[in-house]
């Protein structure tokens, strides 16, 4: 399980942001090596949002009919739900990669203890895991956006902005998941955050229907969640129903991701450096 | 971790084959119960929370969007009523499937509990019956919790709805049997993600949980109707809404036969893996 660190080709410069980023790529390289044997796990991940799109978007869509947008237009339920599925896929990808896998490496396989014996430090590990998660997520995002375009579900000229926006969403969720994984101690610890945070967000944050169906206080609570802003941002870009509030969504996600990354770095340092 | 066989007061007297199998299986259940004593709070909490959240979100939120569409496609029932029993059946499928992958893999290959257990008078078929009964027990507690939530939403039509609990448990066990067999052939967990993504999740989405399978193209409808979840959903929904179709014995027979055949295959695979 633990990789034997190969002798570094040349003593890498020890400080500086660029040097640090360059070292992080070693972790991406490591994960790539590991997945060479488990590529099916990565490949199959693409089908999850696709099946949801077919099942919920079209199957349920025939029962729902059209959905009104904020700017007064009505769109098909599939077009309404597709950007939300993209946002939740980014979130779920981050959970799989940055909570479960990182937790396992931190507590069971002790991969990081081995990695810290190389020139890589905490910052490089955290950034490396995030880059890896983004690499994997971007594959899914691009594939899913192509499917959306093929099915005529991206009805806005800004469609290519959907891809960078999804990557930003993946990055901020990945940072949050890294922070969470550094706090979890046992497998049972997962139940609470998954049941009390992730699932309610998945179901209530405007993914499957507009949050306007709720009473005011619940609407306000939902507007505080990161998934709500992710869904709003992508739905705006995909449907063309854009307004100033998308800038607010963008700012929220950047701030959320940055704070989470800061927490993750501090907590990982506490856990790994003794 | 490993049980030291010699330290026990003495092996249970195993007389008849059936009696022996039941006694052996009971030991396996007892062992799982001991482990579960440390973790039951979290899983019970989840058993109530999952249906509550799904019904609140999908049932209430989506049915508002559907108000104009009418409910003729659903057979004249409200969407919340249609969805509740569907989620009950598919939750049992998901829980049973999960419990048959990683935990079983762990006992075969990672922690090697089965190796230790087989050093006692317990045999492979006791193990399999025990693990399936254990999953049946877990599903019963889950389905009961679910039924309480459904009752809070006013969904069950009559006391006959209680029959949905055994129907949902049987649906779950029908998945546990083949998946345990699959786990017995694996040497790492890489096969489980495709299993969930290509089989369990599509069934969750397309077997009549969220919308009637009649909405699907004919070919897909036939595939859906060939899977155990479809039959489980029909039985559970029929019991909860008190509109059981007259074809119910066929659906029930499908689940029983499917479980028996896949259970036997699982036994052969487990045996091949564990007995050298």
Short mmCIF file of C-alpha atoms in Angstrom, two decimals:
data_model
loop_
_atom_site.label_atom_id
_atom_site.label_comp_id
_atom_site.label_asym_id
_atom_site.label_seq_id
_atom_site.Cartn_x
_atom_site.Cartn_y
_atom_site.Cartn_z
CA UNK A 1 0.00 0.00 0.00
CA UNK A 2 2.62 2.52 1.01
CA UNK A 3 4.65 3.58 -1.97
CA UNK A 4 8.38 3.52 -1.54
CA UNK A 5 9.51 7.04 -2.30
CA UNK A 6 11.84 7.05 -5.22
CA UNK A 7 14.92 9.22 -4.84
CA UNK A 8 14.00 12.66 -6.08
CA UNK A 9 15.63 13.35 -9.45
CA UNK A 10 17.16 16.57 -8.24
CA UNK A 11 16.87 18.46 -4.97
CA UNK A 12 13.80 20.57 -5.54
CA UNK A 13 13.73 24.18 -4.40
CA UNK A 14 12.18 24.09 -0.96
CA UNK A 15 10.19 27.29 -0.82
CA UNK A 16 8.04 29.41 -3.05
CA UNK A 17 4.55 28.90 -4.38
CA UNK A 18 5.64 27.61 -7.79
CA UNK A 19 8.03 25.07 -6.31
CA UNK A 20 5.31 23.93 -3.95
CA UNK A 21 2.83 23.52 -6.79
CA UNK A 22 5.38 21.58 -8.79
CA UNK A 23 5.90 19.22 -5.90
CA UNK A 24 2.13 18.75 -5.50
CA UNK A 25 2.02 17.18 -8.93
CA UNK A 26 3.83 14.17 -7.48
CA UNK A 27 0.75 13.38 -5.45
CA UNK A 28 -1.43 13.61 -8.56
CA UNK A 29 1.04 11.29 -10.26
CA UNK A 30 0.76 8.85 -7.36
CA UNK A 31 -3.03 8.79 -7.48
CA UNK A 32 -2.91 8.29 -11.22
CA UNK A 33 -0.67 5.28 -10.71
CA UNK A 34 -3.00 3.81 -8.11
CA UNK A 35 -6.05 4.23 -10.35
CA UNK A 36 -4.37 2.51 -13.28
CA UNK A 37 -5.71 -0.69 -11.76
CA UNK A 38 -9.04 0.78 -10.72
CA UNK A 39 -9.88 2.86 -13.80
CA UNK A 40 -13.37 1.35 -13.85
CA UNK A 41 -14.13 3.27 -10.65
CA UNK A 42 -13.35 6.53 -12.46
CA UNK A 43 -15.00 5.59 -15.74
CA UNK A 44 -18.24 4.51 -14.09
CA UNK A 45 -18.48 7.81 -12.20
CA UNK A 46 -19.56 9.59 -15.36
CA UNK A 47 -22.72 7.50 -15.63
CA UNK A 48 -24.10 8.55 -12.29
CA UNK A 49 -25.25 12.06 -13.30
CA UNK A 50 -26.27 10.71 -16.70
CA UNK A 51 -28.64 8.16 -15.17
CA UNK A 52 -30.04 10.82 -12.86
CA UNK A 53 -30.58 13.09 -15.85
CA UNK A 54 -32.44 10.37 -17.77
CA UNK A 55 -34.40 9.14 -14.75
CA UNK A 56 -35.28 12.38 -13.02
CA UNK A 57 -35.03 14.80 -15.94
CA UNK A 58 -36.99 12.80 -18.50
CA UNK A 59 -38.81 10.09 -16.54
CA UNK A 60 -40.10 12.43 -13.88
CA UNK A 61 -40.11 15.35 -16.31
CA UNK A 62 -43.07 13.91 -18.19
CA UNK A 63 -45.07 14.16 -14.97
CA UNK A 64 -43.82 17.62 -14.06
CA UNK A 65 -43.98 19.46 -17.36
CA UNK A 66 -42.40 22.91 -17.67
CA UNK A 67 -40.81 24.88 -14.86
CA UNK A 68 -40.85 28.68 -14.56
CA UNK A 69 -37.49 30.49 -14.38
CA UNK A 70 -36.69 33.63 -12.40
CA UNK A 71 -36.84 35.77 -15.59
CA UNK A 72 -40.35 34.61 -16.45
CA UNK A 73 -39.53 32.08 -19.17
CA UNK A 74 -40.55 28.44 -18.80
CA UNK A 75 -38.16 25.61 -19.57
CA UNK A 76 -38.48 21.84 -19.68
CA UNK A 77 -37.91 20.03 -16.40
CA UNK A 78 -34.86 18.27 -17.88
CA UNK A 79 -33.25 21.62 -18.76
CA UNK A 80 -34.11 22.88 -15.27
CA UNK A 81 -32.62 19.91 -13.44
CA UNK A 82 -29.53 19.24 -15.63
CA UNK A 83 -27.34 22.12 -14.32
CA UNK A 84 -28.32 21.17 -10.76
CA UNK A 85 -27.25 17.58 -11.40
CA UNK A 86 -23.93 18.91 -12.67
CA UNK A 87 -23.48 20.89 -9.45
CA UNK A 88 -24.39 17.91 -7.24
CA UNK A 89 -22.10 15.67 -9.30
CA UNK A 90 -19.24 18.08 -8.52
CA UNK A 91 -20.15 17.90 -4.86
CA UNK A 92 -20.45 14.11 -4.82
CA UNK A 93 -17.18 13.71 -6.70
CA UNK A 94 -15.45 15.86 -4.09
CA UNK A 95 -17.00 13.76 -1.32
CA UNK A 96 -15.83 10.48 -2.84
CA UNK A 97 -12.33 11.69 -3.51
CA UNK A 98 -11.64 14.20 -0.74
CA UNK A 99 -13.50 12.69 2.20
CA UNK A 100 -13.58 8.92 1.81
CA UNK A 101 -10.24 8.42 0.07
CA UNK A 102 -8.40 11.02 2.12
CA UNK A 103 -9.87 9.64 5.35
CA UNK A 104 -8.66 6.18 4.38
CA UNK A 105 -5.16 7.39 3.57
CA UNK A 106 -5.04 9.43 6.76
CA UNK A 107 -6.25 6.77 9.17
CA UNK A 108 -5.80 3.31 7.68
CA UNK A 109 -3.21 3.09 4.97
CA UNK A 110 -1.18 5.94 6.48
CA UNK A 111 -0.10 7.00 3.03
CA UNK A 112 0.50 10.56 4.18
CA UNK A 113 2.91 9.52 6.89
CA UNK A 114 4.98 7.92 4.16
CA UNK A 115 4.64 10.91 1.86
CA UNK A 116 5.75 13.32 4.58
CA UNK A 117 9.06 11.45 4.69
CA UNK A 118 9.67 12.82 1.17
CA UNK A 119 10.19 16.52 0.28
CA UNK A 120 6.38 16.93 0.19
CA UNK A 121 4.75 18.80 3.05
CA UNK A 122 1.18 19.28 4.28
CA UNK A 123 0.48 22.08 1.83
CA UNK A 124 1.64 19.97 -1.10
CA UNK A 125 -0.48 17.02 0.05
CA UNK A 126 -3.61 19.15 0.41
CA UNK A 127 -3.07 20.96 -2.89
CA UNK A 128 -2.14 17.72 -4.61
CA UNK A 129 -5.29 15.94 -3.44
CA UNK A 130 -7.34 18.89 -4.57
CA UNK A 131 -5.68 19.01 -7.99
CA UNK A 132 -6.31 15.29 -8.38
CA UNK A 133 -9.93 15.68 -7.39
CA UNK A 134 -10.26 18.53 -9.91
CA UNK A 135 -8.60 16.48 -12.63
CA UNK A 136 -11.09 13.69 -12.10
CA UNK A 137 -14.00 16.10 -11.71
CA UNK A 138 -13.13 17.99 -14.88
CA UNK A 139 -13.33 14.80 -16.93
CA UNK A 140 -16.90 14.32 -15.70
CA UNK A 141 -17.85 17.96 -16.12
CA UNK A 142 -16.70 18.12 -19.73
CA UNK A 143 -18.42 14.84 -20.59
CA UNK A 144 -21.65 15.87 -18.89
CA UNK A 145 -21.71 19.33 -20.49
CA UNK A 146 -21.25 17.68 -23.90
CA UNK A 147 -24.22 15.42 -23.15
CA UNK A 148 -26.27 18.45 -22.08
CA UNK A 149 -25.38 20.25 -25.29
CA UNK A 150 -26.19 17.14 -27.33
CA UNK A 151 -29.61 16.88 -25.71
CA UNK A 152 -30.28 20.58 -26.20
CA UNK A 153 -30.32 21.30 -22.48
CA UNK A 154 -27.85 24.19 -22.55
CA UNK A 155 -29.92 27.01 -23.95
CA UNK A 156 -27.59 29.94 -23.40
CA UNK A 157 -24.75 31.46 -25.42
CA UNK A 158 -22.62 31.40 -22.26
CA UNK A 159 -22.52 27.63 -22.26
CA UNK A 160 -18.75 27.32 -22.22
CA UNK A 161 -18.60 29.26 -18.96
CA UNK A 162 -20.42 26.30 -17.43
CA UNK A 163 -17.18 24.31 -17.48
CA UNK A 164 -14.91 26.72 -15.53
CA UNK A 165 -17.79 27.44 -13.15
CA UNK A 166 -18.18 23.72 -12.44
CA UNK A 167 -14.46 23.41 -11.82
CA UNK A 168 -14.64 26.25 -9.30
CA UNK A 169 -17.54 24.45 -7.59
CA UNK A 170 -15.52 21.24 -7.51
CA UNK A 171 -12.57 23.10 -5.97
CA UNK A 172 -14.57 24.70 -3.18
CA UNK A 173 -16.36 21.46 -2.28
CA UNK A 174 -13.08 19.60 -2.44
CA UNK A 175 -11.52 22.05 0.02
CA UNK A 176 -14.51 21.67 2.35
CA UNK A 177 -14.29 17.88 2.15
CA UNK A 178 -10.55 17.94 2.88
CA UNK A 179 -11.29 20.00 5.98
CA UNK A 180 -14.03 17.57 7.04
CA UNK A 181 -11.92 14.46 6.47
CA UNK A 182 -9.23 15.84 8.75
CA UNK A 183 -11.74 15.96 11.60
CA UNK A 184 -13.33 12.53 11.17
CA UNK A 185 -11.93 9.77 13.33
CA UNK A 186 -14.01 6.67 12.66
CA UNK A 187 -16.17 5.37 9.83
CA UNK A 188 -19.26 5.94 12.00
CA UNK A 189 -18.38 9.64 12.16
CA UNK A 190 -19.48 9.90 8.54
CA UNK A 191 -23.15 9.23 9.34
CA UNK A 192 -23.83 12.57 10.93
CA UNK A 193 -22.40 14.97 8.31
CA UNK A 194 -23.77 12.83 5.47
CA UNK A 195 -27.26 12.62 6.98
CA UNK A 196 -27.52 16.11 8.43
CA UNK A 197 -25.61 18.20 5.90
CA UNK A 198 -25.06 16.51 2.56
CA UNK A 199 -28.40 14.80 2.03
CA UNK A 200 -30.60 17.73 3.07
CA UNK A 201 -28.51 19.97 0.81
CA UNK A 202 -28.86 17.53 -2.07
CA UNK A 203 -32.63 17.38 -1.69
CA UNK A 204 -33.54 20.92 -0.68
CA UNK A 205 -31.06 23.37 -2.22
CA UNK A 206 -33.11 24.10 -5.32
CA UNK A 207 -31.81 21.03 -7.12
CA UNK A 208 -35.09 19.35 -8.02
CA UNK A 209 -37.49 22.28 -7.71
CA UNK A 210 -37.25 26.05 -7.10
CA UNK A 211 -36.85 26.92 -3.43
CA UNK A 212 -39.75 29.36 -3.82
CA UNK A 213 -42.08 26.47 -2.88
CA UNK A 214 -40.84 26.78 0.73
CA UNK A 215 -41.91 29.18 3.46
CA UNK A 216 -39.65 32.23 3.83
CA UNK A 217 -37.46 31.04 6.79
CA UNK A 218 -36.58 27.75 5.05
CA UNK A 219 -35.77 29.63 1.84
CA UNK A 220 -33.34 31.82 3.78
CA UNK A 221 -31.70 28.79 5.37
CA UNK A 222 -31.26 27.14 1.98
CA UNK A 223 -29.73 30.30 0.54
CA UNK A 224 -26.92 29.93 3.05
CA UNK A 225 -25.78 26.54 1.69
CA UNK A 226 -22.93 26.29 -0.82
CA UNK A 227 -24.88 23.87 -3.01
CA UNK A 228 -27.64 26.44 -3.48
CA UNK A 229 -25.12 28.94 -4.86
CA UNK A 230 -23.50 26.28 -7.02
CA UNK A 231 -26.88 25.34 -8.50
CA UNK A 232 -27.88 28.99 -9.02
CA UNK A 233 -24.61 29.80 -10.76
CA UNK A 234 -24.76 26.85 -13.14
CA UNK A 235 -28.48 27.19 -13.80
CA UNK A 236 -27.98 30.85 -14.64
CA UNK A 237 -25.14 30.08 -17.03
CA UNK A 238 -26.89 27.12 -18.67
CA UNK A 239 -30.29 28.74 -19.14
CA UNK A 240 -29.14 32.32 -19.71
CA UNK A 241 -31.27 33.62 -16.84
CA UNK A 242 -28.40 35.78 -15.59
CA UNK A 243 -28.33 38.63 -13.13
CA UNK A 244 -26.07 40.37 -10.66
CA UNK A 245 -26.82 37.74 -8.08
CA UNK A 246 -24.62 35.27 -9.99
CA UNK A 247 -21.65 37.44 -8.95
CA UNK A 248 -22.75 36.95 -5.37
CA UNK A 249 -22.88 33.16 -5.96
CA UNK A 250 -19.37 33.33 -7.38
CA UNK A 251 -18.05 35.36 -4.44
CA UNK A 252 -19.73 33.00 -1.97
CA UNK A 253 -18.10 29.94 -3.53
CA UNK A 254 -14.63 31.52 -3.67
CA UNK A 255 -14.85 32.63 -0.03
CA UNK A 256 -16.28 29.28 1.09
CA UNK A 257 -13.53 27.35 -0.67
CA UNK A 258 -10.74 29.59 0.64
CA UNK A 259 -11.87 29.41 4.25
CA UNK A 260 -12.30 25.65 3.99
CA UNK A 261 -8.81 25.25 2.54
CA UNK A 262 -7.34 27.31 5.36
CA UNK A 263 -9.09 25.10 7.94
CA UNK A 264 -8.01 21.95 6.10
CA UNK A 265 -4.35 22.98 6.08
CA UNK A 266 -4.34 23.81 9.78
CA UNK A 267 -6.15 20.70 10.84
CA UNK A 268 -4.10 18.37 8.64
CA UNK A 269 -0.97 19.85 10.14
CA UNK A 270 -2.27 19.08 13.63
CA UNK A 271 -3.08 15.53 12.64
CA UNK A 272 0.07 14.68 10.73
CA UNK A 273 2.92 16.62 12.33
CA UNK A 274 3.71 15.44 15.82
CA UNK B 1 -10.43 -10.28 16.63
CA UNK B 2 -10.33 -14.01 16.06
CA UNK B 3 -12.48 -16.10 18.33
CA UNK B 4 -10.52 -18.78 20.09
CA UNK B 5 -12.66 -21.84 19.62
CA UNK B 6 -11.30 -23.89 22.48
CA UNK B 7 -12.14 -21.38 25.16
CA UNK B 8 -15.89 -21.76 24.71
CA UNK B 9 -17.83 -24.08 27.03
CA UNK B 10 -18.36 -26.50 24.19
CA UNK B 11 -19.74 -26.60 20.67
CA UNK B 12 -23.52 -26.64 20.41
CA UNK B 13 -24.83 -30.14 19.75
CA UNK B 14 -25.63 -30.14 16.04
CA UNK B 15 -28.13 -32.89 15.41
CA UNK B 16 -30.32 -32.60 12.30
CA UNK B 17 -29.07 -30.78 9.20
CA UNK B 18 -31.72 -28.08 9.35
CA UNK B 19 -31.43 -27.70 13.11
CA UNK B 20 -27.67 -27.45 12.73
CA UNK B 21 -27.91 -24.84 10.03
CA UNK B 22 -30.29 -22.74 12.10
CA UNK B 23 -28.15 -23.03 15.21
CA UNK B 24 -25.04 -22.12 13.22
CA UNK B 25 -26.79 -19.21 11.52
CA UNK B 26 -28.02 -18.00 14.91
CA UNK B 27 -24.40 -17.83 16.10
CA UNK B 28 -23.48 -15.69 13.11
CA UNK B 29 -26.40 -13.36 13.80
CA UNK B 30 -25.38 -13.22 17.46
CA UNK B 31 -21.87 -12.17 16.48
CA UNK B 32 -23.13 -9.39 14.21
CA UNK B 33 -25.50 -8.23 16.92
CA UNK B 34 -22.56 -7.92 19.33
CA UNK B 35 -20.71 -5.70 16.86
CA UNK B 36 -23.86 -3.72 16.05
CA UNK B 37 -24.40 -2.88 19.72
CA UNK B 38 -21.73 -0.23 19.28
CA UNK B 39 -23.07 1.39 16.14
CA UNK B 40 -26.86 1.01 16.14
CA UNK B 41 -27.61 4.59 17.16
CA UNK B 42 -26.25 6.08 13.97
CA UNK B 43 -27.99 3.62 11.70
CA UNK B 44 -31.34 3.92 13.45
CA UNK B 45 -31.09 7.70 13.21
CA UNK B 46 -30.49 7.31 9.47
CA UNK B 47 -33.46 4.97 9.14
CA UNK B 48 -35.80 7.75 10.24
CA UNK B 49 -34.00 10.65 8.65
CA UNK B 50 -33.68 9.31 5.11
CA UNK B 51 -37.39 8.74 4.47
CA UNK B 52 -38.29 11.94 6.28
CA UNK B 53 -36.01 14.02 4.06
CA UNK B 54 -36.94 12.28 0.82
CA UNK B 55 -40.64 12.54 1.45
CA UNK B 56 -40.46 16.17 2.51
CA UNK B 57 -38.29 17.20 -0.41
CA UNK B 58 -39.49 15.12 -3.33
CA UNK B 59 -43.00 14.42 -2.15
CA UNK B 60 -44.01 17.89 -1.05
CA UNK B 61 -41.70 20.01 -3.20
CA UNK B 62 -42.19 18.15 -6.44
CA UNK B 63 -45.89 17.56 -6.03
CA UNK B 64 -46.35 21.34 -6.01
CA UNK B 65 -44.74 21.48 -9.45
CA UNK B 66 -46.95 18.62 -10.58
CA UNK B 67 -50.22 20.13 -9.46
CA UNK B 68 -51.12 21.17 -13.00
CA UNK B 69 -50.01 17.90 -14.61
CA UNK B 70 -52.60 15.79 -12.83
CA UNK B 71 -52.08 12.36 -11.37
CA UNK B 72 -53.59 10.09 -14.03
CA UNK B 73 -50.18 8.60 -14.93
CA UNK B 74 -49.75 7.63 -11.27
CA UNK B 75 -52.99 5.64 -11.21
CA UNK B 76 -54.98 8.37 -9.53
CA UNK B 77 -52.90 8.79 -6.36
CA UNK B 78 -51.07 11.89 -5.13
CA UNK B 79 -47.34 11.98 -5.85
CA UNK B 80 -46.38 11.81 -2.17
CA UNK B 81 -48.45 8.61 -1.78
CA UNK B 82 -46.91 7.15 -4.92
CA UNK B 83 -43.35 7.98 -3.88
CA UNK B 84 -43.39 6.89 -0.22
CA UNK B 85 -43.72 3.11 -0.73
CA UNK B 86 -41.34 3.25 -3.71
CA UNK B 87 -38.63 4.82 -1.57
CA UNK B 88 -39.26 2.23 1.17
CA UNK B 89 -38.59 -0.67 -1.24
CA UNK B 90 -35.58 0.94 -2.88
CA UNK B 91 -34.02 1.99 0.45
CA UNK B 92 -34.13 -1.66 1.50
CA UNK B 93 -32.40 -2.57 -1.76
CA UNK B 94 -29.69 0.04 -1.20
CA UNK B 95 -29.03 -0.87 2.42
CA UNK B 96 -28.96 -4.61 1.70
CA UNK B 97 -26.63 -4.08 -1.25
CA UNK B 98 -24.22 -1.97 0.74
CA UNK B 99 -24.22 -4.44 3.64
CA UNK B 100 -23.40 -7.24 1.19
CA UNK B 101 -20.36 -5.56 -0.33
CA UNK B 102 -17.79 -3.87 1.92
CA UNK B 103 -18.66 -5.59 5.22
CA UNK B 104 -18.65 -9.05 3.59
CA UNK B 105 -15.45 -8.31 1.68
CA UNK B 106 -13.91 -7.21 4.96
CA UNK B 107 -14.85 -10.44 6.70
CA UNK B 108 -13.55 -12.55 3.82
CA UNK B 109 -10.33 -10.79 2.94
CA UNK B 110 -9.40 -7.89 5.19
CA UNK B 111 -10.16 -8.96 8.72
CA UNK B 112 -10.52 -12.65 7.84
CA UNK B 113 -13.35 -13.17 10.33
CA UNK B 114 -14.74 -16.00 8.25
CA UNK B 115 -11.52 -17.90 8.45
CA UNK B 116 -11.77 -17.72 12.22
CA UNK B 117 -15.46 -18.58 12.22
CA UNK B 118 -14.97 -21.60 9.96
CA UNK B 119 -12.43 -22.97 12.43
CA UNK B 120 -15.42 -23.52 14.75
CA UNK B 121 -18.29 -25.99 14.09
CA UNK B 122 -19.94 -23.34 11.89
CA UNK B 123 -19.99 -24.18 8.18
CA UNK B 124 -20.27 -22.12 5.02
CA UNK B 125 -24.04 -22.51 4.63
CA UNK B 126 -24.56 -21.50 8.27
CA UNK B 127 -22.51 -18.42 7.51
CA UNK B 128 -24.54 -17.50 4.45
CA UNK B 129 -27.92 -18.10 6.11
CA UNK B 130 -26.70 -16.20 9.15
CA UNK B 131 -25.53 -13.18 7.16
CA UNK B 132 -28.74 -13.10 5.12
CA UNK B 133 -30.84 -13.36 8.30
CA UNK B 134 -28.79 -10.58 9.84
CA UNK B 135 -29.46 -8.33 6.86
CA UNK B 136 -33.13 -9.33 7.10
CA UNK B 137 -33.12 -8.22 10.72
CA UNK B 138 -31.49 -4.88 9.90
CA UNK B 139 -33.99 -4.31 7.10
CA UNK B 140 -36.89 -5.11 9.40
CA UNK B 141 -35.88 -2.39 11.86
CA UNK B 142 -35.34 0.00 8.98
CA UNK B 143 -38.65 -0.77 7.27
CA UNK B 144 -40.49 -0.42 10.59
CA UNK B 145 -38.96 3.01 11.14
CA UNK B 146 -39.90 3.90 7.59
CA UNK B 147 -43.47 2.73 8.13
CA UNK B 148 -43.73 5.02 11.17
CA UNK B 149 -42.63 7.95 9.01
CA UNK B 150 -45.09 7.01 6.25
CA UNK B 151 -47.83 6.92 8.89
CA UNK B 152 -46.83 10.41 10.06
CA UNK B 153 -47.39 11.57 6.49
CA UNK B 154 -50.77 9.79 6.47
CA UNK B 155 -49.85 7.58 3.52
CA UNK B 156 -50.93 4.02 4.55
CA UNK B 157 -54.56 3.32 3.71
CA UNK B 158 -55.27 0.43 6.09
CA UNK B 159 -53.59 -1.81 8.70
CA UNK B 160 -52.80 -4.15 5.79
CA UNK B 161 -49.98 -1.71 5.03
CA UNK B 162 -47.96 -3.60 7.65
CA UNK B 163 -47.53 -6.33 5.01
CA UNK B 164 -45.26 -3.89 3.22
CA UNK B 165 -42.60 -4.53 5.87
CA UNK B 166 -41.99 -8.21 5.00
CA UNK B 167 -42.32 -7.37 1.29
CA UNK B 168 -39.64 -4.66 1.57
CA UNK B 169 -37.37 -6.96 3.61
CA UNK B 170 -37.72 -9.71 1.01
CA UNK B 171 -36.86 -7.20 -1.72
CA UNK B 172 -33.67 -6.28 0.10
CA UNK B 173 -32.65 -9.88 0.77
CA UNK B 174 -33.19 -10.67 -2.92
CA UNK B 175 -30.32 -8.24 -3.58
CA UNK B 176 -28.18 -9.34 -0.67
CA UNK B 177 -27.94 -12.95 -1.89
CA UNK B 178 -26.41 -12.39 -5.36
CA UNK B 179 -24.24 -9.47 -4.18
CA UNK B 180 -22.70 -11.59 -1.42
CA UNK B 181 -21.88 -14.13 -4.11
CA UNK B 182 -20.29 -11.38 -6.16
CA UNK B 183 -18.30 -10.15 -3.14
CA UNK B 184 -17.02 -13.70 -2.64
CA UNK B 185 -15.38 -13.58 -6.07
CA UNK B 186 -13.62 -10.22 -5.51
CA UNK B 187 -10.09 -9.65 -4.32
CA UNK B 188 -10.46 -5.91 -3.77
CA UNK B 189 -13.26 -3.36 -3.60
CA UNK B 190 -12.77 -1.96 -7.12
CA UNK B 191 -15.78 -3.90 -8.45
CA UNK B 192 -18.24 -2.33 -6.03
CA UNK B 193 -18.36 1.17 -7.52
CA UNK B 194 -19.44 -0.14 -10.96
CA UNK B 195 -21.96 -2.44 -9.26
CA UNK B 196 -23.61 0.52 -7.58
CA UNK B 197 -23.34 2.82 -10.58
CA UNK B 198 -24.46 0.42 -13.28
CA UNK B 199 -26.98 -1.71 -11.40
CA UNK B 200 -28.17 -0.40 -8.04
CA UNK B 201 -28.49 3.31 -8.89
CA UNK B 202 -30.19 2.78 -12.28
CA UNK B 203 -32.66 0.41 -10.58
CA UNK B 204 -33.30 3.05 -7.93
CA UNK B 205 -34.09 5.54 -10.71
CA UNK B 206 -35.90 3.35 -13.23
CA UNK B 207 -37.78 0.60 -11.35
CA UNK B 208 -40.92 2.52 -10.62
CA UNK B 209 -39.75 4.36 -7.49
CA UNK B 210 -40.03 7.91 -8.78
CA UNK B 211 -42.36 7.43 -11.74
CA UNK B 212 -44.33 4.50 -13.22
CA UNK B 213 -42.24 2.28 -15.50
CA UNK B 214 -44.96 2.77 -18.13
CA UNK B 215 -43.33 6.18 -18.73
CA UNK B 216 -40.27 4.41 -20.07
CA UNK B 217 -39.68 3.23 -23.65
CA UNK B 218 -41.02 -0.33 -24.08
CA UNK B 219 -37.61 -2.02 -24.24
CA UNK B 220 -36.44 -0.32 -21.04
CA UNK B 221 -39.75 -1.11 -19.40
CA UNK B 222 -39.16 -4.82 -20.01
CA UNK B 223 -35.67 -4.64 -18.54
CA UNK B 224 -37.04 -2.86 -15.47
CA UNK B 225 -39.78 -5.47 -15.09
CA UNK B 226 -37.18 -8.25 -15.10
CA UNK B 227 -35.44 -6.91 -11.99
CA UNK B 228 -36.33 -7.77 -8.39
CA UNK B 229 -36.79 -4.14 -7.36
CA UNK B 230 -39.70 -3.69 -9.76
CA UNK B 231 -41.58 -6.62 -8.18
CA UNK B 232 -40.70 -5.40 -4.70
CA UNK B 233 -42.02 -1.92 -5.48
CA UNK B 234 -45.31 -3.37 -6.82
CA UNK B 235 -45.85 -5.42 -3.65
CA UNK B 236 -44.85 -2.68 -1.21
CA UNK B 237 -46.91 -0.03 -3.00
CA UNK B 238 -49.88 -2.38 -3.25
CA UNK B 239 -49.76 -3.10 0.49
CA UNK B 240 -49.29 0.53 1.58
CA UNK B 241 -51.94 2.00 -0.73
CA UNK B 242 -54.29 -0.99 -0.34
CA UNK B 243 -54.58 -1.47 -4.11
CA UNK B 244 -52.68 -4.73 -4.50
CA UNK B 245 -52.86 -5.96 -8.09
CA UNK B 246 -54.31 -9.45 -8.60
CA UNK B 247 -50.94 -10.54 -10.00
CA UNK B 248 -49.36 -10.30 -6.54
CA UNK B 249 -48.58 -14.06 -6.23
CA UNK B 250 -46.41 -13.79 -9.36
CA UNK B 251 -44.42 -10.89 -7.95
CA UNK B 252 -43.99 -12.68 -4.66
CA UNK B 253 -42.97 -15.92 -6.37
CA UNK B 254 -40.44 -14.04 -8.50
CA UNK B 255 -38.75 -12.62 -5.39
CA UNK B 256 -38.72 -15.95 -3.54
CA UNK B 257 -37.36 -17.95 -6.49
CA UNK B 258 -34.81 -15.28 -7.36
CA UNK B 259 -33.54 -15.22 -3.77
CA UNK B 260 -33.36 -19.02 -3.58
CA UNK B 261 -31.44 -19.43 -6.85
CA UNK B 262 -29.01 -16.55 -6.26
CA UNK B 263 -28.62 -17.67 -2.64
CA UNK B 264 -27.54 -21.11 -3.81
CA UNK B 265 -25.07 -19.59 -6.28
CA UNK B 266 -23.73 -17.36 -3.50
CA UNK B 267 -23.25 -20.45 -1.34
CA UNK B 268 -21.21 -22.16 -4.05
CA UNK B 269 -19.07 -19.07 -4.60
CA UNK B 270 -18.47 -18.51 -0.89
CA UNK B 271 -17.55 -22.14 -0.47
CA UNK B 272 -15.11 -22.01 -3.34
CA UNK B 273 -13.51 -18.93 -1.82
CA UNK B 274 -13.35 -20.06 1.80
CA UNK B 275 -12.88 -23.83 1.77
CA UNK B 276 -9.62 -25.03 0.29
#
